[in-house]
Coordinates of C-alpha atoms in Angstrom, one line a residue:
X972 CA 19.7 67.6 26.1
X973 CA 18.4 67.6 22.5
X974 CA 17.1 71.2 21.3
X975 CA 14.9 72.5 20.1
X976 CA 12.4 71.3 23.0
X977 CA 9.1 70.0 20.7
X978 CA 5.8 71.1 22.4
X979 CA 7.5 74.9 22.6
X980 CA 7.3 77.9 19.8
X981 CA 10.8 78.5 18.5
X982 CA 11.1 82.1 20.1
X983 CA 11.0 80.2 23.5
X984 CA 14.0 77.7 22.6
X985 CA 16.8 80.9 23.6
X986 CA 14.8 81.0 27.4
X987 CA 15.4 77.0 27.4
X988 CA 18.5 76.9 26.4
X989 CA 19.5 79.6 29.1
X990 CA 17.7 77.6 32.2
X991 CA 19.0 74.7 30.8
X992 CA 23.1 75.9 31.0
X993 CA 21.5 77.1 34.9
X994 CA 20.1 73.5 35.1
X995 CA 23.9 72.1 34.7
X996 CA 23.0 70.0 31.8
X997 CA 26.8 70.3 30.3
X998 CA 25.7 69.8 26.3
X999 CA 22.8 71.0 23.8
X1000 CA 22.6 69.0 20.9
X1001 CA 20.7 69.2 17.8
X1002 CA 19.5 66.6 15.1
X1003 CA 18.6 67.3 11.7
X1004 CA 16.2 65.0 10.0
X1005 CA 12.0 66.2 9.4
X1006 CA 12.2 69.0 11.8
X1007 CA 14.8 72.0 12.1
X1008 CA 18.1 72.1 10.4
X1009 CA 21.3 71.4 12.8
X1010 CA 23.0 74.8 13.1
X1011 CA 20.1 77.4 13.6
X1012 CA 19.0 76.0 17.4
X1013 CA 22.6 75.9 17.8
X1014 CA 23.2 79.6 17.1
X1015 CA 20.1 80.4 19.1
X1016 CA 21.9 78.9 22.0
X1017 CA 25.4 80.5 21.3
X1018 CA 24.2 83.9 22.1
X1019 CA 22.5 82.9 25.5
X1020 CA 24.9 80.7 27.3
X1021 CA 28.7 80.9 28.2
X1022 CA 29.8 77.4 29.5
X1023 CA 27.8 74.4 28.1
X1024 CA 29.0 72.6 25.1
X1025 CA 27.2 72.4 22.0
X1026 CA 26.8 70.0 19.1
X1027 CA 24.7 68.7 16.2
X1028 CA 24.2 65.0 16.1
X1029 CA 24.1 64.9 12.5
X1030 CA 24.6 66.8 9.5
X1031 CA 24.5 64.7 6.7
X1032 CA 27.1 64.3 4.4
X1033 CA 25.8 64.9 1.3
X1034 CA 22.7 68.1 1.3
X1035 CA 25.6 70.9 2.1
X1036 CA 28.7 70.9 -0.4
X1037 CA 32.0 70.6 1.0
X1038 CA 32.5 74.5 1.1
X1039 CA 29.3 75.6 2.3
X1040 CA 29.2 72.6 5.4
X1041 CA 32.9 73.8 6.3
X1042 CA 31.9 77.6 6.7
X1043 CA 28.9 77.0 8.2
X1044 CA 30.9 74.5 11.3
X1045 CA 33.8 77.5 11.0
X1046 CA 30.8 80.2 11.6
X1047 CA 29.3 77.8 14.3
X1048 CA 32.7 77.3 16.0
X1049 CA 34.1 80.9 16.2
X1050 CA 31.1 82.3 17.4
X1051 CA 31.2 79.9 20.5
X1052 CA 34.5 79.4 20.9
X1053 CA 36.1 76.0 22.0
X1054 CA 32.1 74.8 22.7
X1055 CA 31.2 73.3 19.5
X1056 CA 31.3 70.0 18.1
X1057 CA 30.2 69.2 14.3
X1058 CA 29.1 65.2 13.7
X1059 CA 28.7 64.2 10.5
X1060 CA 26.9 61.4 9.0
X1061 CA 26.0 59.0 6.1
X1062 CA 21.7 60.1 7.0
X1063 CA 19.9 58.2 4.5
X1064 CA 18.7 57.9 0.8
X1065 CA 15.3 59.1 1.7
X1066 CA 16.5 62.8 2.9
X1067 CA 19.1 62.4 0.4
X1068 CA 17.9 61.5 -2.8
X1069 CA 14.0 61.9 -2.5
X1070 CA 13.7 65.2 -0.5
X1071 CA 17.1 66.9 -1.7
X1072 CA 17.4 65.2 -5.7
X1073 CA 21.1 64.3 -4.7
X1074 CA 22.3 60.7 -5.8
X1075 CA 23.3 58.8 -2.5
X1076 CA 26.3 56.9 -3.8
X1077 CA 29.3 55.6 -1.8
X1078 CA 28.3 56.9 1.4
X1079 CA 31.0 55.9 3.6
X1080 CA 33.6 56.6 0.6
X1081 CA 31.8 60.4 0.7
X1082 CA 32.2 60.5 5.1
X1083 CA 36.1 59.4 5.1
X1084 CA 36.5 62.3 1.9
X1085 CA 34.8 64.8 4.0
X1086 CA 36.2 64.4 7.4
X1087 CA 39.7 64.8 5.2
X1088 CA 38.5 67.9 3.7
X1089 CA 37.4 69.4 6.7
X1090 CA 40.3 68.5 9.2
X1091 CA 42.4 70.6 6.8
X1092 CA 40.4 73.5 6.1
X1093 CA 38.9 74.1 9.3
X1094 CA 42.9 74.0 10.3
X1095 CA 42.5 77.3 8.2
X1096 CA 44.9 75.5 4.9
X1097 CA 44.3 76.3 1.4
X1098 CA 42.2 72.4 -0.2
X1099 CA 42.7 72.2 -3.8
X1100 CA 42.2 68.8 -4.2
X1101 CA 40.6 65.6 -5.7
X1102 CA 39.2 62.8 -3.8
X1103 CA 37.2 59.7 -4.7
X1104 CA 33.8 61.7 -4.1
X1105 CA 34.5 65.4 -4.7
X1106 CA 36.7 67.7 -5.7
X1107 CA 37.5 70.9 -4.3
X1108 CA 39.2 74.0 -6.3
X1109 CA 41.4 76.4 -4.7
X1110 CA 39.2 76.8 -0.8
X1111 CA 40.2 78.4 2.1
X1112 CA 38.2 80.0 5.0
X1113 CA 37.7 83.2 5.3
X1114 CA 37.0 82.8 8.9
X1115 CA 38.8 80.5 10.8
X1116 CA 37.9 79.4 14.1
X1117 CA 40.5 78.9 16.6
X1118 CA 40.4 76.4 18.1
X1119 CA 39.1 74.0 15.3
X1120 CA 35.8 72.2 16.5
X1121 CA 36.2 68.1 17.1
X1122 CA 34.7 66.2 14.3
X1123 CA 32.8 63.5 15.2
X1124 CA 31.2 60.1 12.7
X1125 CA 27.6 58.9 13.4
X1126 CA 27.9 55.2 12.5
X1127 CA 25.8 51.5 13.2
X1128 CA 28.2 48.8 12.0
X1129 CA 32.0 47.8 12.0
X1130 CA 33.1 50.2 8.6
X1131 CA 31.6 53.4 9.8
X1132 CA 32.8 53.0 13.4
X1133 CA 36.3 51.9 12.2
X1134 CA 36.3 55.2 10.1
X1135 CA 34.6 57.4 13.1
X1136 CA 37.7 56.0 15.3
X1137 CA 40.7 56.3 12.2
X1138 CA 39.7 59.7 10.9
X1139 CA 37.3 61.2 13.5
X1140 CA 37.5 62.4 16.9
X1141 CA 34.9 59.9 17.9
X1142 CA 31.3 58.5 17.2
X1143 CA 28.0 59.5 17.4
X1144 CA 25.3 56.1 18.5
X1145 CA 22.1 56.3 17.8
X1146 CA 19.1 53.5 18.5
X1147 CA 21.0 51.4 20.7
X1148 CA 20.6 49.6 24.4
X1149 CA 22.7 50.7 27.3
X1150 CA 24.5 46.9 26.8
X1151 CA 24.5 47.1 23.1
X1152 CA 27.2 50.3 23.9
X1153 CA 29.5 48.1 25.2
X1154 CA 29.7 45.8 22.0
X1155 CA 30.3 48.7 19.5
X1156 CA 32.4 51.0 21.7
X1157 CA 36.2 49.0 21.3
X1158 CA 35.8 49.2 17.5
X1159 CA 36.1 53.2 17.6
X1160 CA 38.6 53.1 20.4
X1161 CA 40.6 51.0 17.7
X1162 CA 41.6 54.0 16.3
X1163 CA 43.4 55.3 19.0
X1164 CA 42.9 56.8 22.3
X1165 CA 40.9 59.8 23.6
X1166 CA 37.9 59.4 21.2
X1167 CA 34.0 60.7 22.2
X1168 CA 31.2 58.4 22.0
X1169 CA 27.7 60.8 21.9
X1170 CA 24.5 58.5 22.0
X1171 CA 21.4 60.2 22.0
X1172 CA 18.8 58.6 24.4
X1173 CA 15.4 58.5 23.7
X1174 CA 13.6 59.6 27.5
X1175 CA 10.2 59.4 28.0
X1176 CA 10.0 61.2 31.6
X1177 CA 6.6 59.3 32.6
X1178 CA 5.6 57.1 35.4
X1179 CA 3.1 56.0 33.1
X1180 CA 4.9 52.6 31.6
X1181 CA 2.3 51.7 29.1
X1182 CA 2.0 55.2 28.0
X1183 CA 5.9 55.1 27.3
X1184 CA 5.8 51.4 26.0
X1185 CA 2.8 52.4 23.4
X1186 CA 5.1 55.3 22.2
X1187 CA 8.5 53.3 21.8
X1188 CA 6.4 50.5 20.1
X1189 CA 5.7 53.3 17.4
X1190 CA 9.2 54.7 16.8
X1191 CA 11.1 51.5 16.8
X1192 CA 8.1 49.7 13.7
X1193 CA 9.1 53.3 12.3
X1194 CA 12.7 53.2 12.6
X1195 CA 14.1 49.8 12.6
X1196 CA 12.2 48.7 9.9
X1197 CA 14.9 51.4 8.0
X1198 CA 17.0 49.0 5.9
X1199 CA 20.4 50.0 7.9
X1200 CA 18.9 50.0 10.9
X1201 CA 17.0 46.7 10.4
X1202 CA 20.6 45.5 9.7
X1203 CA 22.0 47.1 12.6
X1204 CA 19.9 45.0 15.1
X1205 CA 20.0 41.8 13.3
X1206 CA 23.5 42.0 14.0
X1207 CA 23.2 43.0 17.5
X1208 CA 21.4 39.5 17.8
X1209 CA 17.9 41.5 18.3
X1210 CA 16.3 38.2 17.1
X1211 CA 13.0 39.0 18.9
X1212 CA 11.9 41.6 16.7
X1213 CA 11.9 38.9 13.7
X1214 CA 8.1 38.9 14.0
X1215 CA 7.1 42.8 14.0
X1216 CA 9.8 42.8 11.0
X1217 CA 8.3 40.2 8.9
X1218 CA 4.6 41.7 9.3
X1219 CA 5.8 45.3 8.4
X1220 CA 7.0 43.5 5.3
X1221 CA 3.2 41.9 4.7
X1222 CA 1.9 45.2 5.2
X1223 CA 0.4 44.6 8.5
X1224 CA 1.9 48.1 10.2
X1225 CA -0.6 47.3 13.5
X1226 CA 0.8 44.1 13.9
X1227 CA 4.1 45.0 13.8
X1228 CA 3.7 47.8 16.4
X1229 CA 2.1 44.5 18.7
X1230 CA 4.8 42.5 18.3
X1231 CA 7.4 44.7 19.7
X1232 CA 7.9 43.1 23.1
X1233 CA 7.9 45.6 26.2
X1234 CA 11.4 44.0 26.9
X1235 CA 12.9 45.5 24.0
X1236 CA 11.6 49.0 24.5
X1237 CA 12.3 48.8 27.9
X1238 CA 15.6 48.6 26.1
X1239 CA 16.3 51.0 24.0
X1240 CA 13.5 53.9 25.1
X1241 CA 14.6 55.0 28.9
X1242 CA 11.4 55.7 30.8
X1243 CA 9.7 55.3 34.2
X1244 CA 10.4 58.8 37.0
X1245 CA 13.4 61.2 37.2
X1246 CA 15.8 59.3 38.6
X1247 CA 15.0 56.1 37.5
X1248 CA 15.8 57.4 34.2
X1249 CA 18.9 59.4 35.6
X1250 CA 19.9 55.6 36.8
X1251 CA 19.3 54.2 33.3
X1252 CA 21.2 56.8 31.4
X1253 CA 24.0 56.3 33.8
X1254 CA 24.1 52.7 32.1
X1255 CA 25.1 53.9 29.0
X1256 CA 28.2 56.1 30.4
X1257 CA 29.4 53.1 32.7
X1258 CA 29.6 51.2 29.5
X1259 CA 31.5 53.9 27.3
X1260 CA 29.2 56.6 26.1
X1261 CA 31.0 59.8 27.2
X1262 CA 28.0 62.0 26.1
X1263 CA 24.4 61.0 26.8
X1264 CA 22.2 63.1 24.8
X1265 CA 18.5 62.8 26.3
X1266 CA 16.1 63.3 23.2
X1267 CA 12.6 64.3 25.0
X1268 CA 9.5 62.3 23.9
X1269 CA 6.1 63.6 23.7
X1270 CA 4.4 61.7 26.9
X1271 CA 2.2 65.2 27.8
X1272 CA 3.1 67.9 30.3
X1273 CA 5.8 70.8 30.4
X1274 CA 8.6 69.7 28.3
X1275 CA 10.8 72.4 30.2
X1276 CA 9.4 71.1 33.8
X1277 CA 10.6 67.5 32.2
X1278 CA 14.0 68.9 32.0
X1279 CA 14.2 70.6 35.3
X1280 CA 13.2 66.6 36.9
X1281 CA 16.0 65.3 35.0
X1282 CA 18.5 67.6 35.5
X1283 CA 21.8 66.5 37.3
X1284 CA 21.3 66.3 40.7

């Protein structure tokens, strides 16, 4: 499950993440785009729960130097030992660039330099080094978590996934059908064996189909109309969303969300009752995602009762 829970005040997000351990749910996740950053929620978490794994899902590459992202994962990691995962990724020149004044240049150059620097100082070695994007003086850890948290590489298309699987521990998927999994999966598997694949799911727990429809139709004319994105599913052979894409480009935003067919949402935003969702998540795992990560949409009601229906059974 993806935290914090929206619809709830952030003082309430330690109660949630406590029911949710009791729940089973194995993995908290964060993201960290308009809304919190990716390691608060997590440290929230930390200090409520024992078992369940936790992870952020991403934290982009460039708005942290290389120091400051490695002691904040080493912080993260030793104070829930063995349970946390840090994922890393490209994010985008908006957040980069516009909100953070940082030029967004090379971006997968910048991903393969700082998985290197971080698989050998959160190893707890001395970096003194100059790579293609960075340099780093004379850094080492003051704490050091044992063990090391996996390190994980959001990516959309064959370089980034190729680099999640040579240089990562795995991938992170994001925006993607239950059948598109299967097509990018064997490209970070090519990197060698024992890799994770975390997609986060969009979920909108409603029977209410058009309620959920009207919603998806608004985040994908929001989100795939994102350059890499847009790129991402013209690959994928997505050719049915040629028509919302070329009226978002005449600056006809309501006709774009129309021409979204319910087909494609049906796709890629899981909806409908509990276990119909439970059955369309499970989709995604048979074909390779080894950790679904339900992302809760706003469809009305008690986000934490939403959680309770979904829960593993």
């Amino acid at each position: 499950m993806t935290l914090p829970l929206e619809g709830l005040p952030l003082t309430e997000q330690a109660d949630v993440a406590r029911e949710l351990e009791d729940l089973g749910y194995t993995d908290l996740w964060t993201a960290e785009g308009m809304g919190t950053d990716g390691f608060t929620p997590l440290a929230v978490a930390a200090a409520v729960t024992t078992t369940v794994h936790l992870g952020v899902a991403v934290a982009p590459a460039f708005t942290r130097g290389p120091a400051l992202l490695a002691q904040t994962a080493a912080t993260m990691a030793a104070s829930a030992p063995g349970r946390f995962t840090l994922g890393i990724g490209a994010s985008s020149d908006v957040i980069v660039e516009r909100w953070n004044g940082i030029p967004y240049e090379r971006p997968l150059s910048r991903c393969r330099d700082l998985l290197r620097f971080l698989r050998e100082v959160l190893a707890g070695h001395q970096v003194d080094q100059r790579y293609e994007t960075f340099e780093v003086q004379g850094f080492r850890l003051g704490v050091v978590p044992d063990p090391p948290p996996r390190l994980l590489l959001a990516g959309l298309r064959d370089k980034m996934l190729g680099l999640a699987g040579a240089e990562a521990d795995g991938a992170v998927l994001n925006w993607l059908s239950a059948t598109d999994v299967a097509r990018v999966v064997p490209q970070v598997h090519a990197g060698g064996p024992g890799k994770d694949v975390v997609a986060r799911v969009l979920v909108a727990p409603t029977a209410d189909a058009e309620q959920a429809r009207a919603l998806g139709r608004r985040l994908i004319t929001a989100y795939l109309n994102v350059p890499v994105y847009r790129a991402f599913h013209g690959a994928l052979g997505r050719d049915e969303l040629e028509p919302m894409w070329k009226l978002w480009a005449e600056g006809d935003r309501r006709g774009a969300v129309d021409a979204v067919p319910d087909h494609v949402v049906d796709e890629l935003v899981v909806h409908g009752p509990p276990e119909a969702c439970r059955e369309h998540i499970r989709r995604f795992v048979d074909r390779g995602v080894t950790v679904p990560v339900a992302h809760l949409l706003p469809v009305g009601g008690d986000p934490v009762q939403a959680c309770r229906d979904l829960a593993p059974p």
